[in-house]
CSV table of C-alpha atoms and ligand atoms in Angstrom, one decimal:
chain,number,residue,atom,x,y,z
A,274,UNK,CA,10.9,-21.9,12.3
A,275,UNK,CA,9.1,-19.1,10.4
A,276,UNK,CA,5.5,-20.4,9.0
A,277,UNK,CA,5.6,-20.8,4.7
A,278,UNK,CA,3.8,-17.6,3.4
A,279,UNK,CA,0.4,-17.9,2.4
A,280,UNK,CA,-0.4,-18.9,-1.6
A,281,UNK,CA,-1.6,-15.7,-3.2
A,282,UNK,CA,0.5,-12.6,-4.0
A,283,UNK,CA,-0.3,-9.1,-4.8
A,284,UNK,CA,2.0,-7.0,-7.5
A,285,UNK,CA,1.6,-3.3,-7.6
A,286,UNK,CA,2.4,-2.4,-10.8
A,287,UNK,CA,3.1,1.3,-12.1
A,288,UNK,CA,3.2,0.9,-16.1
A,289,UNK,CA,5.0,4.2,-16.4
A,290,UNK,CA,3.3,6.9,-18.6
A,291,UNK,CA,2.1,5.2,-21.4
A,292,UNK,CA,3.4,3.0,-24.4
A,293,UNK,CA,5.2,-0.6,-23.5
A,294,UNK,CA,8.7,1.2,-24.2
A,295,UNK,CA,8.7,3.2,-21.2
A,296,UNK,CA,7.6,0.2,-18.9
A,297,UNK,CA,9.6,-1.8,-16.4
A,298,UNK,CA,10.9,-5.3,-17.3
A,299,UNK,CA,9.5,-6.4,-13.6
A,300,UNK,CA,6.2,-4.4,-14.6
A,301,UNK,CA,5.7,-6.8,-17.3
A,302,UNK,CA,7.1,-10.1,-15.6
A,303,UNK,CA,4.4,-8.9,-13.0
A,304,UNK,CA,1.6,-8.6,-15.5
A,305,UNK,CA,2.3,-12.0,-17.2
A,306,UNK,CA,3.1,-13.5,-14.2
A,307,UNK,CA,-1.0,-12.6,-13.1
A,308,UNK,CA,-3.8,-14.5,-13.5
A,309,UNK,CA,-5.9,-11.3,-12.6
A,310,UNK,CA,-5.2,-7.8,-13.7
A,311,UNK,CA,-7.2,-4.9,-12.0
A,312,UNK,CA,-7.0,-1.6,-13.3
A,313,UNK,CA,-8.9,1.0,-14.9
A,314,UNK,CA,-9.7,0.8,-18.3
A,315,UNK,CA,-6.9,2.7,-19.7
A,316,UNK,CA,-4.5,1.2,-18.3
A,317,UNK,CA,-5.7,-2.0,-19.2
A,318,UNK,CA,-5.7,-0.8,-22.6
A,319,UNK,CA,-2.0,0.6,-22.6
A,320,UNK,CA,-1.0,-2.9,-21.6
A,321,UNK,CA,-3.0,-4.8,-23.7
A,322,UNK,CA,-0.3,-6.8,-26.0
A,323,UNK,CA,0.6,-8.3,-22.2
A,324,UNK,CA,-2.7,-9.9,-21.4
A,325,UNK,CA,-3.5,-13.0,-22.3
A,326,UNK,CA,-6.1,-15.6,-20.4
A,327,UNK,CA,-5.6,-13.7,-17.0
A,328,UNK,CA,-9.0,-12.6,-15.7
A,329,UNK,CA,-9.2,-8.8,-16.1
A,330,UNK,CA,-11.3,-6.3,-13.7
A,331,UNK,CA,-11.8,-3.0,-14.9
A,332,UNK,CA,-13.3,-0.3,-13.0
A,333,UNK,CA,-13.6,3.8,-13.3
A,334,UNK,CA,-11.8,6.2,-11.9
A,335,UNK,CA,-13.3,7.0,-8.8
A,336,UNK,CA,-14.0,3.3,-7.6
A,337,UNK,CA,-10.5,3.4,-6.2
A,338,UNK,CA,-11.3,1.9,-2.8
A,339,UNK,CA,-13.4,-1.1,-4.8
A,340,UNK,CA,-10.1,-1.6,-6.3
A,341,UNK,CA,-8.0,-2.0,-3.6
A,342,UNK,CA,-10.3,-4.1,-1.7
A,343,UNK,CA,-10.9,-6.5,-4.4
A,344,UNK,CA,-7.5,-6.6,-5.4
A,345,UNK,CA,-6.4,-7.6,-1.4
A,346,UNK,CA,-9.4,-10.0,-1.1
A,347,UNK,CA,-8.5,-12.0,-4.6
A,348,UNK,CA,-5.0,-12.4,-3.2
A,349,UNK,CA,-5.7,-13.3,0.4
A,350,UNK,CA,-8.0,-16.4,-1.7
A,351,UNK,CA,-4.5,-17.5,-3.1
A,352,UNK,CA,-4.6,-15.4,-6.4
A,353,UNK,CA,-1.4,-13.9,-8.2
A,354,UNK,CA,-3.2,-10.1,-8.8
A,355,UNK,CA,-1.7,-7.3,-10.5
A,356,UNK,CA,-2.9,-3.8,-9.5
A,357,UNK,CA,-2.3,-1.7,-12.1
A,358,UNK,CA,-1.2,2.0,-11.8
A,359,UNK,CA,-0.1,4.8,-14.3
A,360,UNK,CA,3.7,6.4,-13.7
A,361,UNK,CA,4.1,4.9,-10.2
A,362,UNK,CA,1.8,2.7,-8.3
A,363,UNK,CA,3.7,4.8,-4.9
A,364,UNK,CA,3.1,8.5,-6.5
A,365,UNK,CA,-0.6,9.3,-6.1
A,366,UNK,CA,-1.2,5.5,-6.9
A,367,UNK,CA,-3.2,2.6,-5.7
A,368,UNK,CA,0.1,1.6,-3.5
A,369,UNK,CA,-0.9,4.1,-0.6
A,370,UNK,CA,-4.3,3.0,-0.2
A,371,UNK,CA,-3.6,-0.7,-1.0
A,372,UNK,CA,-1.3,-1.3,2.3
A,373,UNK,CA,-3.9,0.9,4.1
A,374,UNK,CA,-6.3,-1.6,2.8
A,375,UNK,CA,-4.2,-4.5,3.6
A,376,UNK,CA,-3.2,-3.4,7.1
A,377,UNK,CA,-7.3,-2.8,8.1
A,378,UNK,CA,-7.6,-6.7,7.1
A,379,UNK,CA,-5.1,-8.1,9.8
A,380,UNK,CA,-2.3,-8.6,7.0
A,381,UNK,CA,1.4,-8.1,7.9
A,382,UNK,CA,4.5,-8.2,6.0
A,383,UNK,CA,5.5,-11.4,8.2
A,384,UNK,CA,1.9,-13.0,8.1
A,385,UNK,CA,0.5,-12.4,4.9
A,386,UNK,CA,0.6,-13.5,1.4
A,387,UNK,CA,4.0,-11.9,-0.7
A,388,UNK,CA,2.8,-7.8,-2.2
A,389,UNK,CA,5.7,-6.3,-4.3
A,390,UNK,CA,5.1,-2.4,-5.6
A,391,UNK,CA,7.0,-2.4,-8.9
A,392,UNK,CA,8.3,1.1,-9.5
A,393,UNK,CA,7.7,3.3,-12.9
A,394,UNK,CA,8.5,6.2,-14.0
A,395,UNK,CA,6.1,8.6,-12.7
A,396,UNK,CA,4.3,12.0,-14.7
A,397,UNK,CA,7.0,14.5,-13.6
A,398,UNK,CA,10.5,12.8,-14.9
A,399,UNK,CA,8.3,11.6,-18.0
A,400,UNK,CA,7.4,14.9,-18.5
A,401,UNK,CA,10.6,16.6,-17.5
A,402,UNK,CA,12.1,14.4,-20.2
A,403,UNK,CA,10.0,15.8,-22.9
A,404,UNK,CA,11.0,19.2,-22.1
A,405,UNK,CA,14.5,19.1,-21.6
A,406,UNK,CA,16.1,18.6,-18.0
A,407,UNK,CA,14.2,21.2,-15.8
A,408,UNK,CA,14.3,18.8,-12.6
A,409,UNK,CA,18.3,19.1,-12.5
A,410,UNK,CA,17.8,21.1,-9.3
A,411,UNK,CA,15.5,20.3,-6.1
A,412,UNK,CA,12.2,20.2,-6.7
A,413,UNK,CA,9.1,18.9,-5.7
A,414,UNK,CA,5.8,17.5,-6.3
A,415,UNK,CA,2.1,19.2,-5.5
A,416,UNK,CA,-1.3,17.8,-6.1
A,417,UNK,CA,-3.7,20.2,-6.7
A,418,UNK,CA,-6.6,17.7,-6.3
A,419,UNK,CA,-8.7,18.7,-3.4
A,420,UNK,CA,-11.0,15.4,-3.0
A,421,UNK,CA,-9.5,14.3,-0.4
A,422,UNK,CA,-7.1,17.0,0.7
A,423,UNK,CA,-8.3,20.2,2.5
A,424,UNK,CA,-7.0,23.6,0.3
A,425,UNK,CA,-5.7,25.2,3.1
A,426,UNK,CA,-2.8,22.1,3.3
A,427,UNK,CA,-2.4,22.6,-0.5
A,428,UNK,CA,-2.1,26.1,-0.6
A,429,UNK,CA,0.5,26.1,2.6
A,430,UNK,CA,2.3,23.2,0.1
A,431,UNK,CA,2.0,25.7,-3.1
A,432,UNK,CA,3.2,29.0,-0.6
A,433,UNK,CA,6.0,27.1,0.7
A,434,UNK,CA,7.6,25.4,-2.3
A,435,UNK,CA,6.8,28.9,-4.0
A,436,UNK,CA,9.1,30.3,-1.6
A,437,UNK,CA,11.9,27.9,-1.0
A,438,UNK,CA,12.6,28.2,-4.6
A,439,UNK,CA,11.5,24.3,-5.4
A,440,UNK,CA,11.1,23.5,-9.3
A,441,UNK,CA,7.3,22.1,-9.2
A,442,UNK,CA,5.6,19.4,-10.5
A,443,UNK,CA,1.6,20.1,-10.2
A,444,UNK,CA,-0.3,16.8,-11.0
A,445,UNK,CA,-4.1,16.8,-10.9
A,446,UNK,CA,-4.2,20.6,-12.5
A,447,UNK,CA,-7.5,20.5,-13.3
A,448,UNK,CA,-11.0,18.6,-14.2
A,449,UNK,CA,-13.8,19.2,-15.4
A,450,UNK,CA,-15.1,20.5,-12.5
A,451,UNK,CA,-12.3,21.4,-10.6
A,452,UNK,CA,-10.7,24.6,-12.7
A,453,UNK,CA,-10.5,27.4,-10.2
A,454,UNK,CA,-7.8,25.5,-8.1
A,455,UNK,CA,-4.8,26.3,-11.2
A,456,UNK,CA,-5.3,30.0,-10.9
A,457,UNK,CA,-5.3,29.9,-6.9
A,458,UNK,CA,-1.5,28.0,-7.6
A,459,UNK,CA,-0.8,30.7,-10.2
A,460,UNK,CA,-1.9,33.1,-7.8
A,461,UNK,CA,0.4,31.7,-4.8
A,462,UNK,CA,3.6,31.7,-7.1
A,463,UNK,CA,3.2,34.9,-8.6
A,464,UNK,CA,3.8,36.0,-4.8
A,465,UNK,CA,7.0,34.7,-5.0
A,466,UNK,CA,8.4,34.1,-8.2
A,467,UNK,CA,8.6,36.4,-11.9
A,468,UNK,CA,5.8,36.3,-14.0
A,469,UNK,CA,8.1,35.4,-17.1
A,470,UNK,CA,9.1,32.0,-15.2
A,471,UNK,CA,8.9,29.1,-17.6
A,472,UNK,CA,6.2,27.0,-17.0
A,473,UNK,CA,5.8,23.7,-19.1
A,474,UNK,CA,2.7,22.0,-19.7
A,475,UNK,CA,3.0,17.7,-20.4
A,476,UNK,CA,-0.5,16.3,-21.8
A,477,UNK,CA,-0.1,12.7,-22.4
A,478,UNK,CA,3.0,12.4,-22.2
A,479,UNK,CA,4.6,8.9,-24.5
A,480,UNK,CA,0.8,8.5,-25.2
A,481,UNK,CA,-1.3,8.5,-28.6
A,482,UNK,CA,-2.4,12.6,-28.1
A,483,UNK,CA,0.6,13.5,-27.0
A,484,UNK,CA,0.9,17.5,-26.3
A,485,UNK,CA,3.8,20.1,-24.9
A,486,UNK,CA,3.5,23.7,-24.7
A,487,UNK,CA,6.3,26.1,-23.1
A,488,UNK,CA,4.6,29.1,-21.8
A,489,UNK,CA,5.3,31.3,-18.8
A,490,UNK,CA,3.9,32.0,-14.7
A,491,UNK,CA,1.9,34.8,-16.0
A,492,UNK,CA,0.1,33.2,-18.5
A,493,UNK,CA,-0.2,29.9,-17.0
A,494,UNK,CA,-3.9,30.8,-15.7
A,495,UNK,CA,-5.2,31.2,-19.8
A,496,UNK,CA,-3.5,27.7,-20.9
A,497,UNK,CA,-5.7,24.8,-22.6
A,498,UNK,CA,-4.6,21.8,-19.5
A,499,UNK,CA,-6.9,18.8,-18.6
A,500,UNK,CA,-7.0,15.9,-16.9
A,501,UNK,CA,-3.9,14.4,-17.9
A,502,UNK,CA,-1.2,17.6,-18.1
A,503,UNK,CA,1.3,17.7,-15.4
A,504,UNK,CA,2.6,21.2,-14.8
A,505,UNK,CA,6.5,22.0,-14.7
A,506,UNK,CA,6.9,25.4,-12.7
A,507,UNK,CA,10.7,26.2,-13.6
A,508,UNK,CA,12.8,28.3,-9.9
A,509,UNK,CA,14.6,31.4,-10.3
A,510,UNK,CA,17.6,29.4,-12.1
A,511,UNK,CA,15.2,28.1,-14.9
A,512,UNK,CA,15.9,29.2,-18.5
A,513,UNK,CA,14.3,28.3,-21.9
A,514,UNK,CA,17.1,27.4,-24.8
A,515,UNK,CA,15.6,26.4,-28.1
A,516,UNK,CA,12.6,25.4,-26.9
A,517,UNK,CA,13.9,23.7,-23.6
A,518,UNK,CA,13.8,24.1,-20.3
A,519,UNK,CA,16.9,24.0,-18.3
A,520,UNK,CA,17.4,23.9,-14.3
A,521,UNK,CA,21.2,24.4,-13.9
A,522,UNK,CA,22.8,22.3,-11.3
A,523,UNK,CA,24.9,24.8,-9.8
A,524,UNK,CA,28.3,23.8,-12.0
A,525,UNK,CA,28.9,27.3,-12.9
A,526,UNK,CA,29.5,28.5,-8.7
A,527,UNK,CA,31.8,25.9,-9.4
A,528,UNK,CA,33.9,25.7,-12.7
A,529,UNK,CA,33.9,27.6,-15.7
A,530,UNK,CA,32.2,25.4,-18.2
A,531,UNK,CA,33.6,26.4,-21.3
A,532,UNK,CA,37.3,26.1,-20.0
A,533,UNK,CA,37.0,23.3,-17.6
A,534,UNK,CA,39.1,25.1,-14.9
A,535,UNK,CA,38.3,25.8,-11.3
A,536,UNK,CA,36.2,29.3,-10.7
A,537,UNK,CA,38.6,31.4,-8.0
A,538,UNK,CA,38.0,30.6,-4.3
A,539,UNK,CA,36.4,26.9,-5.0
A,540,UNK,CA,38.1,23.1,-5.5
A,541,UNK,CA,36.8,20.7,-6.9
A,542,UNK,CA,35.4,17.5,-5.1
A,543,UNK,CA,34.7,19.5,-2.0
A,544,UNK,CA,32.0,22.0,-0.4
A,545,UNK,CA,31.5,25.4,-1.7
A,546,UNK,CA,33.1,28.2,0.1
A,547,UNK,CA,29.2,28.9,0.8
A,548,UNK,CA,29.2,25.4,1.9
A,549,UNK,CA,28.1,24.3,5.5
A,550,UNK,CA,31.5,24.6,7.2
A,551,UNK,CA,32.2,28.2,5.9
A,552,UNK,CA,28.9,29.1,7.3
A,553,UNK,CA,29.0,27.7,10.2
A,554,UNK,CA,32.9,29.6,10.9
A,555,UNK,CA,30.6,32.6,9.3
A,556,UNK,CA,27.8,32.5,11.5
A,557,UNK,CA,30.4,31.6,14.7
A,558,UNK,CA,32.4,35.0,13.9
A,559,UNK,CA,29.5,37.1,13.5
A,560,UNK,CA,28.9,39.7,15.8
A,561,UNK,CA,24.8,39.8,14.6
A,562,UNK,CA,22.4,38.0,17.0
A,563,UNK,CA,20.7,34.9,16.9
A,564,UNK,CA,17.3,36.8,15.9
A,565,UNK,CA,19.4,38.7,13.3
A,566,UNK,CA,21.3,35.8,11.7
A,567,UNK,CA,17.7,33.9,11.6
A,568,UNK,CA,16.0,36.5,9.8
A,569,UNK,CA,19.3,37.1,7.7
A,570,UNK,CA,18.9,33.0,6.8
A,571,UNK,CA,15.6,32.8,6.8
A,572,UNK,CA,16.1,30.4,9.3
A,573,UNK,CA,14.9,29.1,13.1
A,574,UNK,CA,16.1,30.9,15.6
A,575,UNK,CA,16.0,28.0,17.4
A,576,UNK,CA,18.7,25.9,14.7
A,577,UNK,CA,21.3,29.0,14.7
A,578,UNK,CA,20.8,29.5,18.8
A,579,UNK,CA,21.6,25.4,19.1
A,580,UNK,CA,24.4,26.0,16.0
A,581,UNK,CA,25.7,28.5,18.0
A,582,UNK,CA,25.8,26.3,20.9
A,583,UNK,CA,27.0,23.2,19.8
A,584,UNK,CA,30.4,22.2,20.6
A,585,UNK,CA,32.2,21.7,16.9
A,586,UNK,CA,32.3,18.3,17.2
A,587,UNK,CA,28.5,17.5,17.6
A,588,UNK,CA,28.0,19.4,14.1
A,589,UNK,CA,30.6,17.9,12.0
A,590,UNK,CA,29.6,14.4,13.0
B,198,SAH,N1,0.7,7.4,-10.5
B,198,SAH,C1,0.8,8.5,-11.5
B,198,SAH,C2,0.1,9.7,-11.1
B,198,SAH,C3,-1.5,9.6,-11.0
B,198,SAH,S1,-2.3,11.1,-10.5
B,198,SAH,C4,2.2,8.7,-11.8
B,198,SAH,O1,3.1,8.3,-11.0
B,198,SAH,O2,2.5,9.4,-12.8
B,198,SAH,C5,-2.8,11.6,-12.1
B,198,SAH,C6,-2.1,12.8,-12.6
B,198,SAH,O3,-0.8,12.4,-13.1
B,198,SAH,C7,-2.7,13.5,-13.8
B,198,SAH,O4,-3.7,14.4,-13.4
B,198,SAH,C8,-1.5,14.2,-14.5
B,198,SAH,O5,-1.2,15.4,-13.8
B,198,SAH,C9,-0.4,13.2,-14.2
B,198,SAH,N2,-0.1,12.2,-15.3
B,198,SAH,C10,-0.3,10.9,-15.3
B,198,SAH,N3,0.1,10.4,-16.5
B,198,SAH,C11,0.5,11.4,-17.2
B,198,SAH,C12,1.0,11.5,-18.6
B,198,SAH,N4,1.2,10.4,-19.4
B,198,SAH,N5,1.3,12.7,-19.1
B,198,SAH,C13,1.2,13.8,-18.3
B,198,SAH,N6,0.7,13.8,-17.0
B,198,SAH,C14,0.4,12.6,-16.5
């Protein structure tokens, strides 16, 4: 027999970016469902319509850890507590540092009292959205806050999603006292990428001062961002069209848009004829090296020596 699970139960909450339109169903059943909220202020303030006689507990920004700990300590006494995060509770949230939290205490998942992280929509697709669709192609997400991450990890993050072509989502840009890390970033992609790539910037995005600006790499450096921009760094692919920015998915290796058929050489609903098979017979029937085809790939040697070596089979499968 399994033991009941402990009264109390912990919601992590991400509200999404702002107003109640762009917030989960669950992320308000959560918040009703509370009898405490914790949260900073302006969160608590974005979700004010929801509260009604549940104890709220506001705190500042950087009393993060006082969060978590209360938040894990009011639920272990049998409390329903909602932790409240902007966007995502998981993306740069209180959901990270919560379980760390949680786990320090002795709590388990089997053990311990019921904790549910309720997804939102985080900074970068609420941003994207304003923009157009410039996250229709890989792309990744940087913070450039260095309180609690060394600059040489975040400038090896910035260097390589510079050079792997990643569209980039820069969160934390820039406070009041940290303004010199944007250029550095700025300075990292310029290595790699055109200075005319589009850059958007998202303030506030779905919130009362609202702000979007398109502007380029090169200018990026000059640009009024704060606190509560996200920055959209567009790849190679990335075009501006009436004011939007525009990743393209790849459709045009593919078909020919405007008359729906087939480009020569590809079919539809299978791999390009650049696609992992053909470049595996490629690399099989080349008479370059493994150093060569590595530097040709900008690849390990070690993956196209073990390509090279592995019987058919064991690659397919
Ligand atoms: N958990 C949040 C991120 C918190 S980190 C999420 O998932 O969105 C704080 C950073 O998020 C800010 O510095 C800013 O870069 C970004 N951000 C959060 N809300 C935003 C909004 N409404 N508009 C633009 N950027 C936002």
């Amino acid at each position: 027999m399994t033991e009941p699970k402990p009264p109390g139960k912990l919601f992590l909450v991400g509200l999404g970016p702002g107003g109640g339109e762009h917030m989960t169903g669950r992320a308000r059943e959560a918040i009703t469902a509370a009898d405490t909220l914790i949260g900073h202020a302006t969160y608590l303030r974005l979700v004010a319509d929801l509260v009604g006689d549940q104890q709220v507990v506001k705190s500042g920004m950087t009393e993060e850890v006082e969060r978590a700990r209360l938040a894990v300590e009011l639920a272990q006494a049998g409390r329903t507590v909602a932790l409240i995060s902007s966007g995502d509770s998981g993306v740069y949230g209180m959901a990270g540092l919560t379980f760390e939290v949680l786990f320090q205490s002795g709590w388990t998942p089997e053990t311990g009292f019921a904790v549910e992280v309720v997804p939102g929509a985080t900074a970068l697709t609420s941003c994207a959205a304003l923009v157009g669709a410039p996250l229709s192609h890989d792309f990744c997400a940087i913070s450039l806050s260095d309180l609690l991450t060394p600059w040489p990890v975040i400038a090896r993050r910035l260097n390589a999603a510079a050079a792997a072509d990643f569209v980039c989502a820069l969160y934390n840009p820039k406070s009041g006292r940290r303004t010199r890390q944007l250029q550095e970033a700025q300075r990292l992609f310029l290595c790699h990428r055109r200075p005319e790539t589009p850059v958007a910037l998202v303030h506030a995005a779905f919130r009362a001062r609202q702000r979007v600006e398109l502007t380029t790499l090169a200018a990026l450096a000059g640009c009024e961002i704060g606190m509560l921009t996200t920055v959209l760094i567009g790849n190679s692919q990335t075009q501006v069209r009436h004011g939007l920015l525009i990743t393209p998915r790849g459709y045009t290796n593919k078909y020919d848009l405007a008359g729906g058929t087939t480009v020569a050489g590809e079919r539809a609903g299978t791999s390009l004829s650049s696609g992992l098979d053909a470049w595996l017979a490629a690399i099989r029937a080349s008479t370059e090296g493994v150093e060569q085809l590595a530097a040709r790939y900008q690849l390990p040697a070690r993956y196209i020596a073990e390509l090279l070596d592995a019987p058919d089979a064991d690659v397919r499968h």
